[in-house]
Amino acid sequence: MTLSRSLRLPIAARPAMTEFAGSRLTCLRGERLVFVGLDFRLAAGEALVLTGPNASGKSSLLRLMALLSCPWRGEITWDGAPVAEDPDRHRARLRYVGHLDAIKPVLTAEENLGFWAALHRNAGPERQARQALERFGLERLAAVPARYFSAGQKRRLNLARLLLAPAPLWLLDEPTVGLDQAAVTRLGEVLAGHRAAGGMVVAATHTDLPLPGARHLHLDGFAPAPPDRGPGPDRGPGHEETWS
Amino acid sequence: MTRFRGLVGRDLKLALRQGSDATVAVMFFVLVVVLFPFGIGPEPNILARIAAGVIWVAALLASLLSLERLFQTDFEDGSLDLMALGGLPLELVVLAKATAHWLVTGVPLLVAAPVLAVLLGMNRDGFGTLELTLLLGTPSLSLTGSIGAALTLGARRGGVLISLLILPLFIPVLIFGAAAIDSALAGLSARPHLLILGALLAAALPLASVASAAALRQALEQ
């Protein structure tokens, strides 16, 4: 069932060798270095799970990947071309689900999704919104204002945005927070369908995600050394030259 | 264009369902103007003389009132992040939100202004010009105000900061708005003043959207 659904996911223009990568990324937030010299690489159909303690930069890395902020050092590339050269094109190929739910409490579930579907230049926003609600088991709540939703239902509504318009790269910030087991299973099906159609997933998490065969990236290995308290924990070799 | 309309429509829908912004702005406008006769005394000549200025100052303050929340709620719930990723340039997002702000807070002022002009005993010759100046001037206020709203995103006590940043920028609109009405009342042509108000609006359209979009990008980087 998952496969038949996934095959219908129309990923437009699927090049054979899509690669999303970042090299020697250094993130500076305020006056604080979050991570130093981070590399990642992701091919079509692959998933990358970001793990690490609080404040290790998982969300910051996702925001860098979404071009919502710029790396202090280093470069993010798509098929070898730096994404910063054509930011609009990169933004068009990604979907970002952050901590914040971006849900308006006075609008119904369908209106919330319909707005985002229309913003993604979708031809039939209402129909798309209804289908997306169905995939996350929210079809009976379509006409209910979102202020009556529980935290888990809001999370599902937010995740349903992923299905509004096809995009090859999904960036998820702790997608399973507040979800029950059935919803996690549904999310797993959706993610598997996306990957089977050649999509990529990058997810930050503290729990187990339904992403079989995903690569893991532990961000605590890229933490900078505290300048006055000796070397940092688990700091991999070879990052000294970036920290100046 | 449909996406632009979609964004304006969403903001209007939000404003109508939440219901407070439009009524608060227009009630504030009416109350400020009504306070003047109490403070100055019911001297018809004086009130008629200051009517144009009073109505315009009250309109500035009323449109300032809800500016703080122009981007604030979308910023806080993450919608602004998604709009930045959504494919519609941020400049157009700003224009759409300023348009919705004007429709919600500016248009009710246009409706209430003639009633207040009667209340202050303004000569009927000035009514048409009063409406024209508000029609040309209040969109400039929403646009200019969007710069302040974008710059103060994430700042504590942003509302006070907006007033300090933006009220000086409102002065040209105030000068020419009030002057147009005064010349109409004096039997002179209001046309030059109205043309300058139109020019201010024409300049604010591109400048405010570019400036606000730059400020929003800055805020999203944090």
Coordinates of N, CA and C in Angstrom, one line a residue, chain A residues 25-234:
Chain A
L25 N 31.0 23.1 7.5 CA 30.0 24.1 8.0 C 30.3 24.6 9.4
T26 N 30.3 25.8 9.6 CA 30.5 26.4 10.9 C 29.3 27.3 11.2
C27 N 28.7 27.1 12.3 CA 27.5 27.9 12.6 C 27.7 28.8 13.8
L28 N 27.4 30.1 13.7 CA 27.6 31.1 14.7 C 26.2 31.6 15.0
R29 N 25.8 31.5 16.3 CA 24.5 32.1 16.7 C 24.8 33.1 17.8
G30 N 24.5 34.4 17.5 CA 24.8 35.4 18.4 C 26.3 35.5 18.5
E31 N 26.9 35.3 19.7 CA 28.3 35.3 19.9 C 28.9 33.9 20.1
R32 N 28.0 32.9 19.9 CA 28.4 31.5 20.3 C 28.6 30.7 19.1
L33 N 29.7 29.9 19.1 CA 29.9 28.9 18.0 C 29.0 27.7 18.4
V34 N 28.2 27.3 17.4 CA 27.3 26.1 17.8 C 28.0 24.8 17.3
F35 N 28.4 24.8 16.1 CA 29.2 23.6 15.7 C 30.3 24.1 14.7
V36 N 31.3 23.3 14.5 CA 32.5 23.7 13.7 C 32.9 22.5 12.8
G37 N 33.1 22.9 11.5 CA 33.7 21.9 10.6 C 32.8 20.7 10.3
L38 N 31.5 20.9 10.2 CA 30.6 19.8 10.0 C 30.4 19.5 8.5
D39 N 30.5 18.2 8.2 CA 30.3 17.8 6.8 C 29.0 16.8 6.8
F40 N 28.2 16.9 5.7 CA 27.2 15.9 5.5 C 27.0 15.7 4.0
R41 N 26.4 14.6 3.7 CA 26.2 14.2 2.3 C 25.0 13.4 2.2
L42 N 24.2 13.6 1.3 CA 22.9 12.9 1.2 C 22.5 12.8 -0.3
A43 N 22.2 11.5 -0.7 CA 21.8 11.3 -2.1 C 20.3 11.0 -2.1
A44 N 19.8 11.0 -3.3 CA 18.4 10.8 -3.5 C 17.9 9.5 -2.9
G45 N 16.8 9.5 -2.1 CA 16.3 8.4 -1.5 C 16.8 8.1 -0.1
E46 N 17.8 8.9 0.3 CA 18.5 8.7 1.6 C 17.9 9.5 2.7
A47 N 18.1 9.1 3.9 CA 17.7 9.9 5.0 C 18.8 10.2 6.0
L48 N 18.8 11.3 6.6 CA 19.9 11.7 7.5 C 19.2 12.0 8.9
V49 N 19.6 11.4 9.9 CA 19.1 11.7 11.2 C 20.1 12.4 12.0
L50 N 19.7 13.6 12.5 CA 20.6 14.4 13.3 C 20.3 14.2 14.8
T51 N 21.4 13.8 15.5 CA 21.2 13.5 16.9 C 22.2 14.4 17.7
G52 N 22.0 14.5 19.0 CA 22.9 15.3 19.8 C 22.2 15.9 20.9
P53 N 22.9 16.3 22.0 CA 22.2 16.9 23.2 C 21.6 18.2 22.8
N54 N 20.8 18.7 23.7 CA 20.2 20.0 23.5 C 21.2 21.1 23.2
A55 N 20.9 22.0 22.4 CA 21.8 23.1 22.0 C 23.0 22.7 21.3
S56 N 23.0 21.5 20.7 CA 24.2 21.0 19.9 C 24.1 21.5 18.5
G57 N 22.9 22.2 18.1 CA 22.9 22.8 16.8 C 22.0 22.0 15.8
K58 N 21.2 21.1 16.2 CA 20.4 20.4 15.3 C 19.4 21.3 14.5
S59 N 18.7 22.1 15.3 CA 17.8 23.0 14.6 C 18.5 24.1 13.8
S60 N 19.7 24.5 14.3 CA 20.5 25.5 13.5 C 20.9 24.9 12.2
L61 N 21.3 23.6 12.2 CA 21.8 23.0 11.0 C 20.6 22.9 10.0
L62 N 19.4 22.6 10.5 CA 18.2 22.5 9.6 C 17.9 23.8 9.0
R63 N 18.1 24.9 9.8 CA 17.8 26.2 9.3 C 18.8 26.7 8.3
L64 N 20.1 26.2 8.5 CA 21.1 26.5 7.5 C 20.7 25.8 6.2
M65 N 20.3 24.5 6.3 CA 19.9 23.7 5.1 C 18.8 24.4 4.4
A66 N 17.9 25.0 5.1 CA 16.7 25.6 4.5 C 17.0 27.1 4.0
L67 N 18.3 27.5 4.2 CA 18.6 28.9 3.9 C 17.9 29.9 4.7
L68 N 17.4 29.5 5.8 CA 16.8 30.5 6.7 C 17.8 31.3 7.4
S69 N 19.1 30.7 7.5 CA 20.2 31.5 8.0 C 21.4 31.1 7.2
C70 N 22.5 31.8 7.3 CA 23.7 31.5 6.5 C 24.7 30.9 7.4
P71 N 25.5 30.0 6.8 CA 26.6 29.5 7.6 C 27.7 30.5 7.8
W72 N 28.4 30.5 8.9 CA 29.5 31.5 9.1 C 30.6 31.1 8.2
R73 N 30.9 29.8 8.2 CA 31.9 29.3 7.3 C 31.3 28.1 6.6
G74 N 31.9 27.7 5.5 CA 31.5 26.5 4.8 C 30.5 26.7 3.7
E75 N 30.1 25.6 3.1 CA 29.2 25.8 1.9 C 28.2 24.6 1.8
I76 N 27.0 24.9 1.4 CA 26.0 23.9 1.2 C 25.8 23.8 -0.3
T77 N 25.8 22.6 -0.9 CA 25.7 22.4 -2.3 C 24.6 21.5 -2.7
W78 N 24.0 21.7 -3.8 CA 23.0 20.8 -4.4 C 23.5 20.4 -5.8
D79 N 23.8 19.1 -6.0 CA 24.4 18.6 -7.2 C 25.7 19.4 -7.5
G80 N 26.4 19.7 -6.5 CA 27.7 20.4 -6.7 C 27.7 21.9 -6.8
A81 N 26.5 22.4 -7.0 CA 26.4 23.9 -7.1 C 26.0 24.5 -5.8
P82 N 26.7 25.5 -5.3 CA 26.3 26.1 -4.0 C 24.9 26.7 -4.1
V83 N 24.1 26.3 -3.0 CA 22.7 26.7 -3.0 C 22.6 28.2 -2.8
A84 N 23.6 28.9 -2.2 CA 23.5 30.3 -1.9 C 23.5 31.1 -3.2
E85 N 23.9 30.5 -4.4 CA 23.9 31.2 -5.6 C 22.5 31.4 -6.2
D86 N 21.6 30.5 -5.9 CA 20.3 30.6 -6.4 C 19.3 30.2 -5.3
P87 N 19.2 31.1 -4.3 CA 18.4 30.7 -3.1 C 16.9 30.4 -3.4
D88 N 16.3 31.1 -4.3 CA 14.9 30.8 -4.6 C 14.7 29.4 -5.1
R89 N 15.6 29.0 -6.0 CA 15.5 27.6 -6.5 C 15.6 26.6 -5.4
H90 N 16.6 26.8 -4.5 CA 16.7 25.9 -3.4 C 15.5 25.9 -2.5
R91 N 15.0 27.1 -2.2 CA 13.8 27.1 -1.3 C 12.6 26.4 -2.0
A92 N 12.5 26.4 -3.3 CA 11.4 25.8 -4.0 C 11.5 24.2 -3.9
R93 N 12.7 23.7 -3.6 CA 12.8 22.2 -3.6 C 12.8 21.7 -2.2
L94 N 12.5 22.5 -1.2 CA 12.5 22.0 0.2 C 11.2 22.3 0.9
R95 N 10.9 21.4 1.8 CA 9.8 21.6 2.8 C 10.4 21.6 4.2
Y96 N 10.1 22.5 5.0 CA 10.6 22.7 6.3 C 9.5 22.6 7.4
V97 N 9.7 21.7 8.3 CA 8.7 21.6 9.4 C 9.5 21.8 10.7
G98 N 9.4 23.0 11.3 CA 10.2 23.3 12.5 C 9.4 23.0 13.7
H99 N 10.0 23.5 14.9 CA 9.3 23.3 16.2 C 8.0 24.0 16.2
L100 N 8.0 25.3 15.6 CA 6.8 26.1 15.7 C 5.8 25.6 14.7
D101 N 4.5 25.6 15.1 CA 3.6 24.8 14.3 C 3.0 25.7 13.1
A102 N 3.1 27.0 13.1 CA 2.6 27.8 12.0 C 1.2 27.6 11.7
I103 N 0.4 27.3 12.8 CA -1.0 27.0 12.6 C -1.8 28.2 13.2
K104 N -2.8 28.7 12.5 CA -3.6 29.8 13.0 C -4.8 29.2 13.7
P105 N -4.9 29.5 15.0 CA -6.0 28.9 15.7 C -7.4 29.2 15.3
V106 N -7.6 30.3 14.6 CA -9.0 30.7 14.2 C -9.4 30.1 12.9
L107 N -8.4 29.6 12.1 CA -8.7 29.0 10.8 C -8.9 27.5 11.0
T108 N -9.8 26.8 10.2 CA -10.0 25.4 10.3 C -8.7 24.7 9.7
A109 N -8.7 23.4 10.0 CA -7.5 22.6 9.5 C -7.4 22.8 8.0
E110 N -8.5 22.7 7.3 CA -8.5 22.7 5.8 C -8.0 24.1 5.4
E111 N -8.5 25.2 6.0 CA -8.1 26.5 5.6 C -6.6 26.7 5.9
N112 N -6.1 26.2 7.0 CA -4.7 26.4 7.3 C -3.9 25.7 6.2
L113 N -4.2 24.5 5.8 CA -3.4 23.8 4.8 C -3.7 24.4 3.4
G114 N -4.9 24.8 3.2 CA -5.2 25.4 1.8 C -4.4 26.6 1.6
F115 N -4.2 27.4 2.6 CA -3.4 28.6 2.4 C -2.0 28.3 1.9
W116 N -1.4 27.3 2.6 CA 0.0 26.9 2.3 C 0.1 26.3 0.9
A117 N -1.0 25.5 0.6 CA -1.0 24.9 -0.7 C -1.1 25.9 -1.8
A118 N -1.9 27.0 -1.6 CA -2.0 28.0 -2.6 C -0.7 28.8 -2.7
L119 N 0.0 28.9 -1.6 CA 1.3 29.7 -1.6 C 2.4 28.9 -2.4
H120 N 2.2 27.5 -2.4 CA 3.2 26.7 -3.1 C 2.7 26.6 -4.6
R121 N 1.9 27.5 -5.0 CA 1.5 27.6 -6.4 C 0.8 26.3 -6.8
N122 N -0.1 25.8 -5.9 CA -0.7 24.5 -6.2 C -2.0 24.8 -7.0
A123 N -2.3 23.9 -8.0 CA -3.4 24.2 -8.8 C -4.7 24.1 -8.1
G124 N -4.9 22.9 -7.4 CA -6.2 22.8 -6.6 C -5.9 22.7 -5.1
P125 N -5.8 23.9 -4.5 CA -5.3 23.8 -3.1 C -6.3 23.1 -2.2
E126 N -7.6 23.2 -2.4 CA -8.5 22.6 -1.5 C -8.4 21.1 -1.5
R127 N -8.3 20.6 -2.8 CA -8.3 19.1 -3.0 C -7.0 18.6 -2.4
Q128 N -5.8 19.3 -2.6 CA -4.6 18.9 -2.1 C -4.6 18.8 -0.6
A129 N -5.2 19.9 0.0 CA -5.3 20.0 1.4 C -6.1 18.8 2.0
R130 N -7.2 18.5 1.3 CA -8.0 17.4 1.9 C -7.3 16.0 1.8
Q131 N -6.5 15.8 0.7 CA -5.7 14.6 0.6 C -4.7 14.5 1.6
A132 N -4.0 15.6 1.9 CA -2.9 15.6 2.9 C -3.5 15.3 4.3
L133 N -4.7 15.9 4.6 CA -5.3 15.7 5.9 C -5.6 14.2 6.0
E134 N -6.1 13.6 4.9 CA -6.5 12.2 4.9 C -5.3 11.3 5.3
R135 N -4.1 11.6 4.7 CA -2.9 10.8 4.9 C -2.5 10.8 6.4
F136 N -2.8 11.9 7.1 CA -2.5 11.9 8.5 C -3.7 11.7 9.4
G137 N -4.7 11.2 8.8 CA -5.9 10.8 9.7 C -6.6 12.0 10.3
L138 N -6.6 13.1 9.6 CA -7.3 14.3 10.1 C -8.5 14.7 9.4
E139 N -9.0 13.8 8.5 CA -10.1 14.2 7.5 C -11.4 14.6 8.3
R140 N -11.6 13.9 9.4 CA -12.8 14.3 10.2 C -12.7 15.6 10.9
L141 N -11.5 16.1 11.0 CA -11.3 17.4 11.7 C -11.1 18.5 10.7
A142 N -11.4 18.3 9.4 CA -11.1 19.3 8.4 C -11.7 20.6 8.6
A143 N -13.0 20.6 9.1 CA -13.7 21.8 9.3 C -13.7 22.3 10.7
V144 N -12.8 21.8 11.5 CA -12.7 22.2 12.9 C -11.6 23.3 13.1
P145 N -11.9 24.4 13.7 CA -10.9 25.4 13.9 C -9.7 24.8 14.7
A146 N -8.5 25.2 14.3 CA -7.3 24.5 14.9 C -7.1 24.8 16.4
R147 N -7.9 25.8 16.9 CA -7.7 26.1 18.4 C -8.2 24.9 19.2
Y148 N -9.0 24.0 18.7 CA -9.5 22.9 19.4 C -8.6 21.7 19.3
F149 N -7.5 21.8 18.6 CA -6.7 20.7 18.3 C -5.8 20.4 19.5
S150 N -5.5 19.1 19.7 CA -4.5 18.8 20.8 C -3.1 19.0 20.2
A151 N -2.0 18.9 21.0 CA -0.7 19.1 20.5 C -0.3 18.1 19.4
G152 N -0.7 16.9 19.6 CA -0.4 15.9 18.6 C -1.1 16.1 17.3
Q153 N -2.4 16.5 17.4 CA -3.1 16.8 16.2 C -2.5 18.0 15.4
K154 N -2.1 19.0 16.2 CA -1.4 20.2 15.6 C -0.2 19.7 14.8
R155 N 0.6 18.8 15.5 CA 1.8 18.3 14.9 C 1.5 17.6 13.6
R156 N 0.4 16.8 13.6 CA 0.0 16.1 12.4 C -0.4 17.0 11.3
L157 N -1.1 18.1 11.7 CA -1.6 19.1 10.7 C -0.4 19.7 10.1
N158 N 0.7 20.0 10.9 CA 1.9 20.6 10.4 C 2.6 19.7 9.5
L159 N 2.7 18.4 9.8 CA 3.4 17.5 9.0 C 2.6 17.3 7.7
A160 N 1.3 17.4 7.7 CA 0.5 17.3 6.5 C 0.9 18.3 5.4
R161 N 1.5 19.4 5.8 CA 2.0 20.4 4.9 C 3.0 19.8 3.9
L162 N 3.8 18.8 4.4 CA 4.8 18.2 3.5 C 4.2 17.6 2.2
L163 N 2.9 17.2 2.3 CA 2.3 16.5 1.1 C 1.6 17.5 0.2
L164 N 1.6 18.8 0.5 CA 0.8 19.7 -0.3 C 1.4 19.9 -1.7
A165 N 2.7 19.9 -1.9 CA 3.3 20.0 -3.2 C 4.6 19.2 -3.1
P166 N 4.9 18.5 -4.2 CA 6.1 17.7 -4.2 C 7.3 18.5 -4.1
A167 N 8.3 18.1 -3.3 CA 9.6 18.7 -3.2 C 10.6 17.7 -2.8
P168 N 11.8 17.7 -3.4 CA 12.7 16.6 -3.1 C 13.3 16.5 -1.7
L169 N 13.4 17.6 -1.0 CA 14.1 17.7 0.2 C 13.2 18.0 1.4
W170 N 13.0 17.1 2.4 CA 12.2 17.4 3.5 C 13.1 17.6 4.8
L171 N 12.9 18.7 5.4 CA 13.7 19.0 6.6 C 12.8 19.0 7.8
L172 N 13.0 18.1 8.7 CA 12.0 17.9 9.8 C 12.7 18.1 11.2
D173 N 12.2 19.0 12.0 CA 12.7 19.3 13.3 C 11.9 18.6 14.4
E174 N 12.4 17.5 14.9 CA 11.7 16.6 15.9 C 10.3 16.4 15.5
P175 N 10.1 15.6 14.4 CA 8.8 15.5 13.8 C 7.8 14.6 14.7
T176 N 8.4 13.8 15.6 CA 7.5 12.9 16.3 C 7.1 13.4 17.6
V177 N 7.5 14.6 18.0 CA 7.1 15.1 19.3 C 5.6 15.2 19.4
G178 N 5.0 14.6 20.4 CA 3.6 14.7 20.6 C 2.7 13.7 19.8
L179 N 3.4 12.9 19.0 CA 2.6 12.0 18.2 C 2.3 10.7 18.9
D180 N 1.2 10.1 18.7 CA 0.9 8.8 19.3 C 1.5 7.7 18.3
Q181 N 1.4 6.4 18.7 CA 2.1 5.4 18.0 C 1.5 5.3 16.6
A182 N 0.2 5.4 16.5 CA -0.4 5.3 15.2 C 0.0 6.4 14.2
A183 N 0.2 7.6 14.8 CA 0.6 8.7 13.9 C 2.0 8.5 13.5
V184 N 2.9 8.0 14.4 CA 4.3 7.7 14.0 C 4.3 6.7 12.9
T185 N 3.5 5.7 13.0 CA 3.4 4.7 11.9 C 3.0 5.4 10.6
R186 N 2.0 6.2 10.6 CA 1.6 7.0 9.4 C 2.7 7.8 8.9
L187 N 3.4 8.5 9.8 CA 4.5 9.3 9.4 C 5.6 8.5 8.7
G188 N 5.8 7.3 9.3 CA 6.8 6.4 8.7 C 6.4 6.0 7.2
E189 N 5.1 5.7 7.0 CA 4.6 5.4 5.7 C 4.9 6.5 4.7
V190 N 4.6 7.8 5.2 CA 4.7 8.9 4.3 C 6.2 9.1 4.0
L191 N 7.1 9.0 5.0 CA 8.5 9.2 4.8 C 9.0 8.1 3.8
A192 N 8.6 6.9 4.0 CA 9.1 5.8 3.2 C 8.6 6.0 1.7
G193 N 7.4 6.5 1.6 CA 6.9 6.8 0.2 C 7.7 7.9 -0.4
H194 N 8.0 8.9 0.4 CA 8.8 10.1 -0.2 C 10.2 9.6 -0.6
R195 N 10.8 8.7 0.2 CA 12.2 8.2 -0.1 C 12.1 7.3 -1.3
A196 N 11.1 6.4 -1.4 CA 11.0 5.5 -2.5 C 10.8 6.3 -3.8
A197 N 10.3 7.5 -3.8 CA 10.1 8.3 -5.0 C 11.4 9.1 -5.2
G198 N 12.4 8.9 -4.5 CA 13.7 9.6 -4.7 C 13.8 10.9 -3.9
G199 N 13.0 11.0 -2.9 CA 13.1 12.2 -2.0 C 14.2 12.0 -0.9
M200 N 14.6 13.1 -0.4 CA 15.5 13.1 0.8 C 14.9 13.6 2.0
V201 N 15.3 13.0 3.2 CA 14.8 13.5 4.4 C 15.9 13.8 5.4
V202 N 15.9 14.9 6.0 CA 16.8 15.2 7.1 C 16.0 15.5 8.3
A203 N 16.2 14.8 9.4 CA 15.4 14.9 10.6 C 16.2 15.0 11.8
A204 N 15.9 16.0 12.7 CA 16.5 16.1 14.0 C 15.6 15.4 15.0
T205 N 16.2 14.7 15.9 CA 15.4 13.9 16.8 C 16.1 13.6 18.1
H206 N 15.3 13.3 19.1 CA 15.9 12.7 20.4 C 15.3 11.3 20.5
T207 N 14.3 10.9 19.7 CA 13.7 9.6 19.9 C 14.0 8.8 18.6
D208 N 13.5 7.6 18.6 CA 13.7 6.7 17.4 C 12.7 7.2 16.3
L209 N 13.2 7.4 15.1 CA 12.3 7.8 14.0 C 12.0 6.6 13.1
P210 N 10.9 6.6 12.5 CA 10.6 5.5 11.5 C 11.3 5.7 10.2
L211 N 12.6 5.7 10.3 CA 13.4 5.9 9.1 C 14.4 4.8 8.9
P212 N 14.0 3.6 8.4 CA 14.9 2.5 8.3 C 16.1 2.8 7.3
G213 N 17.3 2.4 7.8 CA 18.4 2.6 6.9 C 18.9 4.0 6.8
A214 N 18.5 4.8 7.8 CA 19.0 6.2 7.7 C 20.4 6.4 8.2
R215 N 21.1 7.3 7.7 CA 22.4 7.6 8.2 C 22.3 8.5 9.5
H216 N 23.2 8.4 10.4 CA 23.1 9.2 11.6 C 24.3 10.2 11.6
L217 N 24.0 11.4 12.1 CA 25.0 12.4 12.3 C 24.9 12.9 13.7
H218 N 26.0 12.6 14.5 CA 26.0 13.1 15.9 C 26.6 14.4 16.0
L219 N 25.8 15.4 16.4 CA 26.4 16.8 16.3 C 27.3 17.1 17.4
D220 N 27.3 16.3 18.5 CA 28.2 16.6 19.6 C 29.7 16.4 19.2
G221 N 29.9 15.6 18.1 CA 31.2 15.5 17.6 C 31.8 16.7 17.0
F222 N 30.9 17.7 16.8 CA 31.4 18.9 16.1 C 31.4 20.1 17.0
A223 N 31.2 19.9 18.3 CA 31.1 21.0 19.2 C 32.4 21.7 19.3
P224 N 32.4 23.1 19.3 CA 33.7 23.8 19.4 C 34.2 23.6 20.8
A225 N 35.5 23.8 21.0 CA 36.2 23.8 22.3 C 35.8 25.0 23.1
P226 N 35.3 24.9 24.3 CA 35.1 26.1 25.1 C 36.4 26.8 25.3
P227 N 36.5 28.1 25.0 CA 37.8 28.8 24.8 C 38.6 28.8 26.2
D228 N 37.9 28.8 27.3 CA 38.6 28.9 28.6 C 38.5 27.7 29.5
R229 N 37.9 26.6 28.9 CA 37.7 25.5 29.8 C 38.3 24.2 29.2
G230 N 39.3 24.3 28.5 CA 40.0 23.1 27.9 C 39.2 22.6 26.7
P231 N 39.6 21.4 26.2 CA 39.0 20.8 25.0 C 37.6 20.4 25.3
G232 N 36.7 20.4 24.3 CA 35.4 20.0 24.4 C 35.2 18.5 24.4
P233 N 34.0 18.0 24.8 CA 33.8 16.6 24.8 C 33.6 16.0 23.4
D234 N 34.2 14.8 23.2 CA 33.9 14.1 22.0 C 34.3 14.9 20.7

